[in-house]
PDB file of C-alpha atoms in Angstrom:
ATOM      1  CA  MET F   1     116.543 -98.658-113.137  1.00  0.00           C
ATOM      2  CA  ARG F   2     117.402 -97.585-116.369  1.00  0.00           C
ATOM      3  CA  PRO F   3     120.637 -95.413-116.651  1.00  0.00           C
ATOM      4  CA  ARG F   4     121.005 -91.950-117.974  1.00  0.00           C
ATOM      5  CA  PRO F   5     122.590 -91.532-121.196  1.00  0.00           C
ATOM      6  CA  PRO F   6     125.829 -89.641-121.032  1.00  0.00           C
ATOM      7  CA  VAL F   7     126.074 -85.749-121.581  1.00  0.00           C
ATOM      8  CA  THR F   8     127.417 -85.066-125.164  1.00  0.00           C
ATOM      9  CA  GLY F   9     129.437 -82.196-126.326  1.00  0.00           C
ATOM     10  CA  ARG F  10     126.396 -80.898-128.463  1.00  0.00           C
ATOM     11  CA  GLY F  11     124.050 -80.905-125.407  1.00  0.00           C
ATOM     12  CA  ILE F  12     126.392 -79.155-123.324  1.00  0.00           C
ATOM     13  CA  PHE F  13     127.057 -76.545-126.267  1.00  0.00           C
ATOM     14  CA  SER F  14     123.132 -76.064-126.960  1.00  0.00           C
ATOM     15  CA  GLY F  15     122.636 -74.927-122.953  1.00  0.00           C
ATOM     16  CA  THR F  16     125.405 -72.569-123.452  1.00  0.00           C
ATOM     17  CA  GLY F  17     123.822 -71.341-126.676  1.00  0.00           C
ATOM     18  CA  VAL F  18     120.661 -70.587-125.053  1.00  0.00           C
ATOM     19  CA  ILE F  19     122.347 -68.540-122.347  1.00  0.00           C
ATOM     20  CA  ILE F  20     124.419 -66.417-124.324  1.00  0.00           C
ATOM     21  CA  ILE F  21     121.467 -65.342-126.621  1.00  0.00           C
ATOM     22  CA  GLY F  22     119.373 -64.860-123.425  1.00  0.00           C
ATOM     23  CA  LEU F  23     122.250 -62.494-121.992  1.00  0.00           C
ATOM     24  CA  THR F  24     122.650 -60.920-125.525  1.00  0.00           C
ATOM     25  CA  ALA F  25     118.744 -60.205-125.859  1.00  0.00           C
ATOM     26  CA  THR F  26     118.810 -58.887-122.273  1.00  0.00           C
ATOM     27  CA  LEU F  27     121.831 -56.379-123.104  1.00  0.00           C
ATOM     28  CA  LEU F  28     120.105 -54.957-126.299  1.00  0.00           C
ATOM     29  CA  ALA F  29     117.144 -54.687-124.310  1.00  0.00           C
ATOM     30  CA  LEU F  30     118.994 -51.877-121.870  1.00  0.00           C
ATOM     31  CA  ILE F  31     121.200 -50.590-124.972  1.00  0.00           C
ATOM     32  CA  PHE F  32     118.259 -49.991-127.178  1.00  0.00           C
ATOM     33  CA  PRO F  33     116.137 -47.394-125.250  1.00  0.00           C
ATOM     34  CA  ILE F  34     119.322 -44.986-124.833  1.00  0.00           C
ATOM     35  CA  TRP F  35     120.404 -45.368-128.240  1.00  0.00           C
ATOM     36  CA  SER F  36     116.579 -44.873-129.748  1.00  0.00           C
ATOM     37  CA  TYR F  37     116.028 -41.681-127.330  1.00  0.00           C
ATOM     38  CA  ALA F  38     119.451 -39.972-128.387  1.00  0.00           C
ATOM     39  CA  ASP F  39     118.893 -40.437-131.988  1.00  0.00           C
ATOM     40  CA  ARG F  40     114.920 -39.776-132.458  1.00  0.00           C
ATOM     41  CA  SER F  41     113.218 -36.805-133.290  1.00  0.00           C
ATOM     42  CA  GLY F  42     111.580 -34.825-130.612  1.00  0.00           C
ATOM     43  CA  THR F  43     114.207 -34.398-128.106  1.00  0.00           C
ATOM     44  CA  GLY F  44     114.943 -31.450-126.835  1.00  0.00           C
ATOM     45  CA  VAL F  45     117.882 -30.608-129.137  1.00  0.00           C
ATOM     46  CA  ASP F  46     115.767 -31.722-132.625  1.00  0.00           C
ATOM     47  CA  VAL F  47     112.935 -28.926-130.904  1.00  0.00           C
ATOM     48  CA  LEU F  48     115.461 -26.073-130.528  1.00  0.00           C
ATOM     49  CA  ASN F  49     117.162 -26.832-133.935  1.00  0.00           C
ATOM     50  CA  ALA F  50     113.475 -27.006-135.971  1.00  0.00           C
ATOM     51  CA  GLU F  51     112.383 -24.342-134.023  1.00  0.00           C
ATOM     52  CA  THR F  52     115.735 -21.623-134.520  1.00  0.00           C
ATOM     53  CA  VAL F  53     115.904 -19.365-137.514  1.00  0.00           C
ATOM     54  CA  SER F  54     119.294 -17.765-138.353  1.00  0.00           C
ATOM     55  CA  THR F  55     120.065 -14.062-138.425  1.00  0.00           C
ATOM     56  CA  GLN F  56     122.993 -11.684-138.811  1.00  0.00           C
ATOM     57  CA  TYR F  57     123.085 -11.554-134.948  1.00  0.00           C
ATOM     58  CA  GLY F  58     122.980 -15.302-134.545  1.00  0.00           C
ATOM     59  CA  PRO F  59     120.534 -17.998-134.223  1.00  0.00           C
ATOM     60  CA  LEU F  60     117.088 -16.941-132.840  1.00  0.00           C
ATOM     61  CA  SER F  61     115.356 -19.533-131.059  1.00  0.00           C
ATOM     62  CA  ALA F  62     111.354 -20.024-130.236  1.00  0.00           C
ATOM     63  CA  LEU F  63     112.552 -18.833-126.570  1.00  0.00           C
ATOM     64  CA  ASP F  64     114.096 -15.767-127.718  1.00  0.00           C
ATOM     65  CA  ARG F  65     111.074 -14.630-129.898  1.00  0.00           C
ATOM     66  CA  ASP F  66     109.185 -15.553-126.635  1.00  0.00           C
ATOM     67  CA  PHE F  67     110.908 -13.478-124.461  1.00  0.00           C
ATOM     68  CA  VAL F  68     110.890 -10.410-126.900  1.00  0.00           C
ATOM     69  CA  THR F  69     107.202 -10.757-127.222  1.00  0.00           C
ATOM     70  CA  LYS F  70     107.014 -10.918-123.042  1.00  0.00           C
ATOM     71  CA  VAL F  71     109.067  -7.755-122.723  1.00  0.00           C
ATOM     72  CA  ARG F  72     106.643  -5.523-124.874  1.00  0.00           C
ATOM     73  CA  LEU F  73     103.515  -7.423-123.491  1.00  0.00           C
ATOM     74  CA  ALA F  74     105.339  -6.264-119.577  1.00  0.00           C
ATOM     75  CA  GLY F  75     105.107  -2.976-120.848  1.00  0.00           C
ATOM     76  CA  LEU F  76     101.551  -2.459-122.457  1.00  0.00           C
ATOM     77  CA  TRP F  77     100.345  -2.742-118.851  1.00  0.00           C
ATOM     78  CA  GLU F  78     102.591  -2.151-116.557  1.00  0.00           C
ATOM     79  CA  LEU F  79     103.638   1.598-117.648  1.00  0.00           C
ATOM     80  CA  PRO F  80     100.032   2.350-117.218  1.00  0.00           C
ATOM     81  CA  ALA F  81      99.684   0.554-113.990  1.00  0.00           C
ATOM     82  CA  GLY F  82     102.829   2.360-112.808  1.00  0.00           C
ATOM     83  CA  GLN F  83     101.245   5.876-114.032  1.00  0.00           C
ATOM     84  CA  GLN F  84      97.909   4.902-112.090  1.00  0.00           C
ATOM     85  CA  ALA F  85      99.870   4.035-108.900  1.00  0.00           C
ATOM     86  CA  GLU F  86     101.653   7.632-109.038  1.00  0.00           C
ATOM     87  CA  GLN F  87      98.356   8.862-108.674  1.00  0.00           C
ATOM     88  CA  LYS F  88      96.248   6.405-106.581  1.00  0.00           C
ATOM     89  CA  GLY F  89      99.233   5.166-104.258  1.00  0.00           C
ATOM     90  CA  THR F  90      98.078   6.439-100.416  1.00  0.00           C
ATOM     91  CA  THR F  91     101.968   6.187 -99.698  1.00  0.00           C
ATOM     92  CA  GLN F  92     105.185   7.715-100.853  1.00  0.00           C
ATOM     93  CA  ALA F  93     106.886   4.025-101.290  1.00  0.00           C
ATOM     94  CA  VAL F  94     104.110   3.112-103.763  1.00  0.00           C
ATOM     95  CA  ARG F  95     104.020   6.175-105.690  1.00  0.00           C
ATOM     96  CA  THR F  96     107.851   5.744-105.974  1.00  0.00           C
ATOM     97  CA  ALA F  97     107.450   2.187-107.165  1.00  0.00           C
ATOM     98  CA  GLY F  98     104.931   3.450-109.976  1.00  0.00           C
ATOM     99  CA  GLN F  99     107.691   5.876-110.941  1.00  0.00           C
ATOM    100  CA  HIS F 100     110.351   3.347-111.364  1.00  0.00           C
ATOM    101  CA  LEU F 101     107.688   1.540-113.733  1.00  0.00           C
ATOM    102  CA  VAL F 102     106.923   4.076-115.700  1.00  0.00           C
ATOM    103  CA  LEU F 103     110.326   4.898-116.808  1.00  0.00           C
ATOM    104  CA  GLY F 104     111.547   1.620-116.479  1.00  0.00           C
ATOM    105  CA  HIS F 105     109.446   0.081-119.124  1.00  0.00           C
ATOM    106  CA  THR F 106     109.264   3.320-121.529  1.00  0.00           C
ATOM    107  CA  PHE F 107     113.138   2.545-121.386  1.00  0.00           C
ATOM    108  CA  LEU F 108     112.449  -1.124-122.248  1.00  0.00           C
ATOM    109  CA  ASP F 109     109.853  -0.560-124.530  1.00  0.00           C
ATOM    110  CA  GLN F 110     112.347   1.477-126.611  1.00  0.00           C
ATOM    111  CA  ARG F 111     114.653  -1.274-126.431  1.00  0.00           C
ATOM    112  CA  VAL F 112     112.562  -4.203-127.680  1.00  0.00           C
ATOM    113  CA  ARG F 113     110.979  -2.524-130.379  1.00  0.00           C
ATOM    114  CA  GLU F 114     114.541  -1.330-131.804  1.00  0.00           C
ATOM    115  CA  VAL F 115     115.476  -5.195-131.188  1.00  0.00           C
ATOM    116  CA  ALA F 116     112.315  -6.649-132.803  1.00  0.00           C
ATOM    117  CA  ALA F 117     112.609  -4.304-136.091  1.00  0.00           C
ATOM    118  CA  LYS F 118     116.465  -5.538-136.524  1.00  0.00           C
ATOM    119  CA  LEU F 119     115.250  -9.187-136.143  1.00  0.00           C
ATOM    120  CA  GLY F 120     112.053  -8.938-138.064  1.00  0.00           C
ATOM    121  CA  LEU F 121     109.795  -9.672-135.319  1.00  0.00           C
ATOM    122  CA  GLU F 122     106.120  -8.413-134.812  1.00  0.00           C
ATOM    123  CA  LEU F 123     104.877  -7.195-131.406  1.00  0.00           C
ATOM    124  CA  PRO F 124     101.490  -6.910-129.626  1.00  0.00           C
ATOM    125  CA  ASN F 125      99.861  -3.349-129.032  1.00  0.00           C
ATOM    126  CA  GLU F 126      97.340  -4.360-126.631  1.00  0.00           C
ATOM    127  CA  PRO F 127      98.272  -6.695-123.170  1.00  0.00           C
ATOM    128  CA  ASN F 128      97.133 -10.296-123.213  1.00  0.00           C
ATOM    129  CA  ASP F 129      94.085 -11.186-121.185  1.00  0.00           C
ATOM    130  CA  GLN F 130      95.925 -12.290-117.704  1.00  0.00           C
ATOM    131  CA  GLN F 131      96.925  -8.273-117.770  1.00  0.00           C
ATOM    132  CA  LYS F 132      93.923  -6.927-118.585  1.00  0.00           C
ATOM    133  CA  GLN F 133      92.254  -8.534-115.630  1.00  0.00           C
ATOM    134  CA  TRP F 134      95.312  -7.412-113.371  1.00  0.00           C
ATOM    135  CA  LEU F 135      94.493  -3.934-114.664  1.00  0.00           C
ATOM    136  CA  ALA F 136      91.041  -4.201-113.963  1.00  0.00           C
ATOM    137  CA  THR F 137      91.334  -5.343-110.436  1.00  0.00           C
ATOM    138  CA  LEU F 138      94.047  -2.169-109.566  1.00  0.00           C
ATOM    139  CA  ASN F 139      91.172  -0.099-111.262  1.00  0.00           C
ATOM    140  CA  ALA F 140      88.414  -1.001-109.201  1.00  0.00           C
ATOM    141  CA  ALA F 141      90.601  -1.398-106.000  1.00  0.00           C
ATOM    142  CA  GLN F 142      90.828   2.061-103.421  1.00  0.00           C
ATOM    143  CA  GLY F 143      93.058   3.012-100.772  1.00  0.00           C
ATOM    144  CA  THR F 144      95.290   0.942 -98.909  1.00  0.00           C
ATOM    145  CA  ASP F 145      93.702  -1.922-100.538  1.00  0.00           C
ATOM    146  CA  TYR F 146      94.879  -0.621-103.926  1.00  0.00           C
ATOM    147  CA  ASP F 147      98.641  -0.564-102.525  1.00  0.00           C
ATOM    148  CA  SER F 148      98.489  -3.585-101.462  1.00  0.00           C
ATOM    149  CA  LYS F 149      97.597  -5.197-104.935  1.00  0.00           C
ATOM    150  CA  PHE F 150      99.414  -3.187-106.560  1.00  0.00           C
ATOM    151  CA  ALA F 151     102.449  -4.278-104.760  1.00  0.00           C
ATOM    152  CA  ASN F 152     101.497  -7.811-104.724  1.00  0.00           C
ATOM    153  CA  ILE F 153     100.169  -8.088-108.418  1.00  0.00           C
ATOM    154  CA  LEU F 154     103.168  -6.654-109.854  1.00  0.00           C
ATOM    155  CA  ARG F 155     105.606  -8.218-107.525  1.00  0.00           C
ATOM    156  CA  LEU F 156     104.296 -11.548-108.839  1.00  0.00           C
ATOM    157  CA  ALA F 157     104.414 -10.552-112.206  1.00  0.00           C
ATOM    158  CA  HIS F 158     108.077  -9.561-112.291  1.00  0.00           C
ATOM    159  CA  GLY F 159     109.262 -12.579-110.304  1.00  0.00           C
ATOM    160  CA  LYS F 160     107.812 -14.872-113.052  1.00  0.00           C
ATOM    161  CA  VAL F 161     109.407 -12.673-115.892  1.00  0.00           C
ATOM    162  CA  PHE F 162     112.909 -12.385-113.891  1.00  0.00           C
ATOM    163  CA  SER F 163     113.053 -15.979-114.189  1.00  0.00           C
ATOM    164  CA  VAL F 164     112.718 -15.925-118.182  1.00  0.00           C
ATOM    165  CA  VAL F 165     115.129 -13.449-118.196  1.00  0.00           C
ATOM    166  CA  ALA F 166     117.700 -15.646-116.663  1.00  0.00           C
ATOM    167  CA  GLN F 167     116.961 -18.461-118.784  1.00  0.00           C
ATOM    168  CA  VAL F 168     117.108 -16.513-122.005  1.00  0.00           C
ATOM    169  CA  ARG F 169     120.605 -14.649-120.698  1.00  0.00           C
ATOM    170  CA  ALA F 170     122.198 -18.253-120.031  1.00  0.00           C
ATOM    171  CA  SER F 171     120.947 -19.702-122.790  1.00  0.00           C
ATOM    172  CA  THR F 172     120.565 -17.515-125.926  1.00  0.00           C
ATOM    173  CA  ARG F 173     122.894 -17.412-128.953  1.00  0.00           C
ATOM    174  CA  ASN F 174     121.544 -14.166-130.513  1.00  0.00           C
ATOM    175  CA  SER F 175     123.197 -11.271-129.707  1.00  0.00           C
ATOM    176  CA  LEU F 176     120.892  -8.411-129.681  1.00  0.00           C
ATOM    177  CA  VAL F 177     118.541 -10.938-127.568  1.00  0.00           C
ATOM    178  CA  ARG F 178     121.512 -11.113-125.199  1.00  0.00           C
ATOM    179  CA  ALA F 179     122.043  -7.399-124.882  1.00  0.00           C
ATOM    180  CA  LEU F 180     118.113  -7.220-124.151  1.00  0.00           C
ATOM    181  CA  ALA F 181     118.388  -9.836-121.540  1.00  0.00           C
ATOM    182  CA  ASP F 182     120.835  -7.632-119.827  1.00  0.00           C
ATOM    183  CA  ASP F 183     118.702  -4.571-119.885  1.00  0.00           C
ATOM    184  CA  ALA F 184     115.585  -6.668-118.577  1.00  0.00           C
ATOM    185  CA  ASN F 185     117.506  -7.745-115.978  1.00  0.00           C
ATOM    186  CA  THR F 186     118.361  -4.375-114.433  1.00  0.00           C
ATOM    187  CA  THR F 187     115.074  -3.027-114.868  1.00  0.00           C
ATOM    188  CA  VAL F 188     113.243  -5.990-113.442  1.00  0.00           C
ATOM    189  CA  LEU F 189     115.542  -6.182-110.674  1.00  0.00           C
ATOM    190  CA  ASP F 190     114.855  -2.681-109.944  1.00  0.00           C
ATOM    191  CA  HIS F 191     111.234  -2.989-110.150  1.00  0.00           C
ATOM    192  CA  ILE F 192     111.284  -6.265-107.712  1.00  0.00           C
ATOM    193  CA  LYS F 193     113.237  -4.014-105.232  1.00  0.00           C
ATOM    194  CA  VAL F 194     110.814  -1.107-105.128  1.00  0.00           C
ATOM    195  CA  LEU F 195     107.842  -3.146-105.087  1.00  0.00           C
ATOM    196  CA  GLU F 196     109.558  -5.326-101.952  1.00  0.00           C
ATOM    197  CA  ALA F 197     110.144  -1.514-100.568  1.00  0.00           C
ATOM    198  CA  THR F 198     106.797  -0.899-100.173  1.00  0.00           C
ATOM    199  CA  GLY F 199     106.208  -2.972 -97.352  1.00  0.00           C
ATOM    200  CA  TYR F 200     102.892  -4.547 -98.904  1.00  0.00           C
ATOM    201  CA  VAL F 201     103.978  -7.971-100.225  1.00  0.00           C
ATOM    202  CA  ASP F 202     102.512 -11.067 -98.999  1.00  0.00           C
ATOM    203  CA  TRP F 203     105.700 -13.063 -98.704  1.00  0.00           C
ATOM    204  CA  ASP F 204     103.809 -16.619 -98.127  1.00  0.00           C
ATOM    205  CA  ALA F 205     101.058 -15.693-100.659  1.00  0.00           C
ATOM    206  CA  LEU F 206     103.786 -14.931-103.267  1.00  0.00           C
ATOM    207  CA  ALA F 207     105.760 -18.215-102.583  1.00  0.00           C
ATOM    208  CA  GLN F 208     102.730 -20.203-102.972  1.00  0.00           C
ATOM    209  CA  ASP F 209     101.927 -18.611-106.320  1.00  0.00           C
ATOM    210  CA  MET F 210     105.144 -19.098-107.563  1.00  0.00           C
ATOM    211  CA  ALA F 211     105.502 -22.612-106.668  1.00  0.00           C
ATOM    212  CA  SER F 212     102.032 -23.334-108.600  1.00  0.00           C
ATOM    213  CA  ALA F 213     102.780 -21.094-111.512  1.00  0.00           C
ATOM    214  CA  SER F 214     102.390 -22.780-114.991  1.00  0.00           C
ATOM    215  CA  THR F 215     104.791 -21.347-118.078  1.00  0.00           C
ATOM    216  CA  PRO F 216     102.475 -20.337-121.063  1.00  0.00           C
ATOM    217  CA  PRO F 217     103.533 -21.819-124.293  1.00  0.00           C
ATOM    218  CA  PRO F 218     105.564 -19.832-126.802  1.00  0.00           C
ATOM    219  CA  ALA F 219     104.135 -16.865-128.883  1.00  0.00           C
ATOM    220  CA  ASP F 220     103.570 -17.886-132.208  1.00  0.00           C
ATOM    221  CA  PRO F 221     105.790 -16.017-134.400  1.00  0.00           C
ATOM    222  CA  THR F 222     103.817 -16.491-137.598  1.00  0.00           C
ATOM    223  CA  THR F 223     101.611 -14.269-136.762  1.00  0.00           C
ATOM    224  CA  GLY F 224     101.638 -10.687-136.123  1.00  0.00           C
ATOM    225  CA  PRO F 225      99.055  -7.999-134.873  1.00  0.00           C
ATOM    226  CA  GLY F 226     100.315  -4.874-137.071  1.00  0.00           C
ATOM    227  CA  PRO F 227     102.937  -1.887-136.600  1.00  0.00           C
ATOM    228  CA  VAL F 228     103.745  -1.369-133.163  1.00  0.00           C
ATOM    229  CA  VAL F 229     102.743   1.812-131.493  1.00  0.00           C
ATOM    230  CA  PRO F 230     105.102   3.321-128.882  1.00  0.00           C
ATOM    231  CA  LEU F 231     104.364   3.430-125.153  1.00  0.00           C
ATOM    232  CA  GLU F 232     103.807   7.205-123.854  1.00  0.00           C
ATOM    233  CA  PRO F 233     106.134   7.848-120.513  1.00  0.00           C
ATOM    234  CA  SER F 234     104.549   9.767-117.549  1.00  0.00           C
ATOM    235  CA  SER F 235     105.575  13.418-117.557  1.00  0.00           C
ATOM    236  CA  SER F 236     106.287  13.097-113.603  1.00  0.00           C
ATOM    237  CA  ALA F 237     108.963  10.992-113.914  1.00  0.00           C
ATOM    238  CA  THR F 238     112.213  12.037-112.417  1.00  0.00           C
ATOM    239  CA  TYR F 239     113.976   8.333-111.811  1.00  0.00           C
ATOM    240  CA  THR F 240     117.045   7.891-114.090  1.00  0.00           C
ATOM    241  CA  LEU F 241     117.553   4.070-115.262  1.00  0.00           C
ATOM    242  CA  PRO F 242     121.196   2.889-114.669  1.00  0.00           C
ATOM    243  CA  PRO F 243     123.149   2.629-118.119  1.00  0.00           C
ATOM    244  CA  ALA F 244     121.751   0.691-120.613  1.00  0.00           C
ATOM    245  CA  ALA F 245     123.615  -2.519-122.150  1.00  0.00           C
ATOM    246  CA  SER F 246     125.983  -1.441-125.373  1.00  0.00           C
ATOM    247  CA  SER F 247     123.620  -2.784-128.222  1.00  0.00           C
ATOM    248  CA  PRO F 248     125.469  -5.196-130.887  1.00  0.00           C
ATOM    249  CA  PRO F 249     126.758  -3.196-134.098  1.00  0.00           C
ATOM    250  CA  PRO F 250     124.076  -3.612-136.939  1.00  0.00           C
TER     251      PRO F 250
END
């Protein structure tokens, strides 16, 4: 048997070098994704900065602009729905809920038009397709079927808006949007309560609808539908809303 050649220092260091290189490569592989993710464009902070514009009231984000549009859209269909409920509701609770909707969205519509004018934002003048469909459903319903559809459709819509209001109020850096979110929060919560007080809310169906709902993309701030037409309140409303939040100085 031929004797093994002696292990030299060069062989030892050569093997150690391979191990060190392997460990270094592994470490770099673990570090690189973290570094590249934090630095690359397209992350949440990058998107926020790219879609934010400067105003004298503070930065205005895409979420802020979308919220202002949603407040206007809500009034464009919920105010006429409330006026209808005042006439078609078969119980006093449903008619009262309609009254709250009318006064609440008359108030919010004035506020959102003021805010949009100061921020240079254009607002829609008609409901979106989903809202038109809801109005058509209510128009076709009669009796207690109307009461049920009114309470459940409006409660679902207000629940979706309520979560948007909370998100905007927690994150906005714009003082006008923050004050509008305060007013929207007060009004939407009031509407949720009076809709629930009708006794028609289907809680199981509501939970399933909220769980499966998807958030639509923000409205495009570069396109506008033209001059904003104020909403007309009902002459029969007598409910008084809580005081509005103080608007920031111009």
